[in-house]
JSON list of C-alpha atoms in Angstrom, two decimals:
[
{"chain": "A", "resi": 1, "resn": "UNK", "atom": "CA", "xyz": [32.27, -87.52, 5.20]},
{"chain": "A", "resi": 2, "resn": "UNK", "atom": "CA", "xyz": [30.24, -85.82, 7.92]},
{"chain": "A", "resi": 3, "resn": "UNK", "atom": "CA", "xyz": [26.77, -85.22, 6.43]},
{"chain": "A", "resi": 4, "resn": "UNK", "atom": "CA", "xyz": [25.42, -84.20, 9.83]},
{"chain": "A", "resi": 5, "resn": "UNK", "atom": "CA", "xyz": [27.46, -80.99, 9.54]},
{"chain": "A", "resi": 6, "resn": "UNK", "atom": "CA", "xyz": [26.02, -79.97, 6.17]},
{"chain": "A", "resi": 7, "resn": "UNK", "atom": "CA", "xyz": [24.12, -77.05, 7.73]},
{"chain": "A", "resi": 8, "resn": "UNK", "atom": "CA", "xyz": [27.31, -75.88, 9.44]},
{"chain": "A", "resi": 9, "resn": "UNK", "atom": "CA", "xyz": [29.15, -75.92, 6.12]},
{"chain": "A", "resi": 10, "resn": "UNK", "atom": "CA", "xyz": [26.34, -73.89, 4.53]},
{"chain": "A", "resi": 11, "resn": "UNK", "atom": "CA", "xyz": [26.81, -71.22, 7.21]},
{"chain": "A", "resi": 12, "resn": "UNK", "atom": "CA", "xyz": [30.54, -71.05, 6.42]},
{"chain": "A", "resi": 13, "resn": "UNK", "atom": "CA", "xyz": [29.80, -70.82, 2.68]},
{"chain": "A", "resi": 14, "resn": "UNK", "atom": "CA", "xyz": [27.33, -67.95, 3.21]},
{"chain": "A", "resi": 15, "resn": "UNK", "atom": "CA", "xyz": [29.78, -66.16, 5.49]},
{"chain": "A", "resi": 16, "resn": "UNK", "atom": "CA", "xyz": [32.49, -66.47, 2.81]},
{"chain": "A", "resi": 17, "resn": "UNK", "atom": "CA", "xyz": [30.45, -63.98, 0.80]},
{"chain": "A", "resi": 18, "resn": "UNK", "atom": "CA", "xyz": [32.07, -61.33, 3.02]},
{"chain": "A", "resi": 19, "resn": "UNK", "atom": "CA", "xyz": [35.53, -62.02, 1.59]},
{"chain": "A", "resi": 20, "resn": "UNK", "atom": "CA", "xyz": [35.28, -59.97, -1.64]},
{"chain": "A", "resi": 21, "resn": "UNK", "atom": "CA", "xyz": [34.40, -56.84, 0.37]},
{"chain": "A", "resi": 22, "resn": "UNK", "atom": "CA", "xyz": [37.56, -57.01, 2.47]},
{"chain": "A", "resi": 23, "resn": "UNK", "atom": "CA", "xyz": [40.11, -54.34, 1.54]},
{"chain": "A", "resi": 24, "resn": "UNK", "atom": "CA", "xyz": [43.22, -56.53, 1.17]},
{"chain": "A", "resi": 25, "resn": "UNK", "atom": "CA", "xyz": [44.64, -60.02, 1.39]},
{"chain": "A", "resi": 26, "resn": "UNK", "atom": "CA", "xyz": [45.74, -59.76, 5.03]},
{"chain": "A", "resi": 27, "resn": "UNK", "atom": "CA", "xyz": [42.24, -59.11, 6.45]},
{"chain": "A", "resi": 28, "resn": "UNK", "atom": "CA", "xyz": [40.98, -61.97, 4.28]},
{"chain": "A", "resi": 29, "resn": "UNK", "atom": "CA", "xyz": [43.63, -64.30, 5.70]},
{"chain": "A", "resi": 30, "resn": "UNK", "atom": "CA", "xyz": [42.75, -63.25, 9.25]},
{"chain": "A", "resi": 31, "resn": "UNK", "atom": "CA", "xyz": [39.06, -63.82, 8.50]},
{"chain": "A", "resi": 32, "resn": "UNK", "atom": "CA", "xyz": [39.71, -67.31, 7.10]},
{"chain": "A", "resi": 33, "resn": "UNK", "atom": "CA", "xyz": [41.96, -68.18, 10.05]},
{"chain": "A", "resi": 34, "resn": "UNK", "atom": "CA", "xyz": [39.25, -67.13, 12.48]},
{"chain": "A", "resi": 35, "resn": "UNK", "atom": "CA", "xyz": [36.66, -69.28, 10.67]},
{"chain": "A", "resi": 36, "resn": "UNK", "atom": "CA", "xyz": [38.95, -72.29, 10.64]},
{"chain": "A", "resi": 37, "resn": "UNK", "atom": "CA", "xyz": [39.74, -71.74, 14.31]},
{"chain": "A", "resi": 38, "resn": "UNK", "atom": "CA", "xyz": [36.03, -71.92, 15.06]},
{"chain": "A", "resi": 39, "resn": "UNK", "atom": "CA", "xyz": [35.76, -75.18, 13.16]},
{"chain": "A", "resi": 40, "resn": "UNK", "atom": "CA", "xyz": [38.84, -76.62, 14.86]},
{"chain": "A", "resi": 41, "resn": "UNK", "atom": "CA", "xyz": [37.71, -75.69, 18.36]},
{"chain": "A", "resi": 42, "resn": "UNK", "atom": "CA", "xyz": [34.40, -77.48, 17.81]},
{"chain": "A", "resi": 43, "resn": "UNK", "atom": "CA", "xyz": [35.98, -80.71, 16.57]},
{"chain": "A", "resi": 44, "resn": "UNK", "atom": "CA", "xyz": [35.95, -83.56, 19.07]},
{"chain": "A", "resi": 45, "resn": "UNK", "atom": "CA", "xyz": [39.32, -84.93, 17.90]},
{"chain": "A", "resi": 46, "resn": "UNK", "atom": "CA", "xyz": [41.95, -84.56, 15.15]},
{"chain": "A", "resi": 47, "resn": "UNK", "atom": "CA", "xyz": [40.31, -87.09, 12.83]},
{"chain": "A", "resi": 48, "resn": "UNK", "atom": "CA", "xyz": [36.97, -85.29, 13.09]},
{"chain": "A", "resi": 49, "resn": "UNK", "atom": "CA", "xyz": [38.69, -81.96, 12.45]},
{"chain": "A", "resi": 50, "resn": "UNK", "atom": "CA", "xyz": [40.36, -83.27, 9.30]},
{"chain": "A", "resi": 51, "resn": "UNK", "atom": "CA", "xyz": [37.10, -84.74, 8.02]},
{"chain": "A", "resi": 52, "resn": "UNK", "atom": "CA", "xyz": [35.20, -81.51, 8.71]},
{"chain": "A", "resi": 53, "resn": "UNK", "atom": "CA", "xyz": [37.89, -79.42, 7.04]},
{"chain": "A", "resi": 54, "resn": "UNK", "atom": "CA", "xyz": [37.83, -81.64, 3.95]},
{"chain": "A", "resi": 55, "resn": "UNK", "atom": "CA", "xyz": [34.05, -81.40, 3.78]},
{"chain": "A", "resi": 56, "resn": "UNK", "atom": "CA", "xyz": [34.18, -77.63, 4.20]},
{"chain": "A", "resi": 57, "resn": "UNK", "atom": "CA", "xyz": [36.71, -77.23, 1.39]},
{"chain": "A", "resi": 58, "resn": "UNK", "atom": "CA", "xyz": [34.51, -79.36, -0.86]},
{"chain": "A", "resi": 59, "resn": "UNK", "atom": "CA", "xyz": [31.49, -77.20, 0.04]},
{"chain": "A", "resi": 60, "resn": "UNK", "atom": "CA", "xyz": [33.37, -73.98, -0.63]},
{"chain": "A", "resi": 61, "resn": "UNK", "atom": "CA", "xyz": [34.57, -75.23, -4.01]},
{"chain": "A", "resi": 62, "resn": "UNK", "atom": "CA", "xyz": [30.99, -76.06, -5.02]}
]
């Protein structure tokens, strides 16, 4: 939906490589929450945030 953010999504995908090294589920949840908070704070409005989140999930699945 937001192809201009493709590079941003790639950064999130690369950073997600840190998740398997975390010692438990709670630190992983905190890590993911922090990443999503970063994405949310950069969104210009709710619709843009939803579109970016959807794109990010699609990128992470790939």
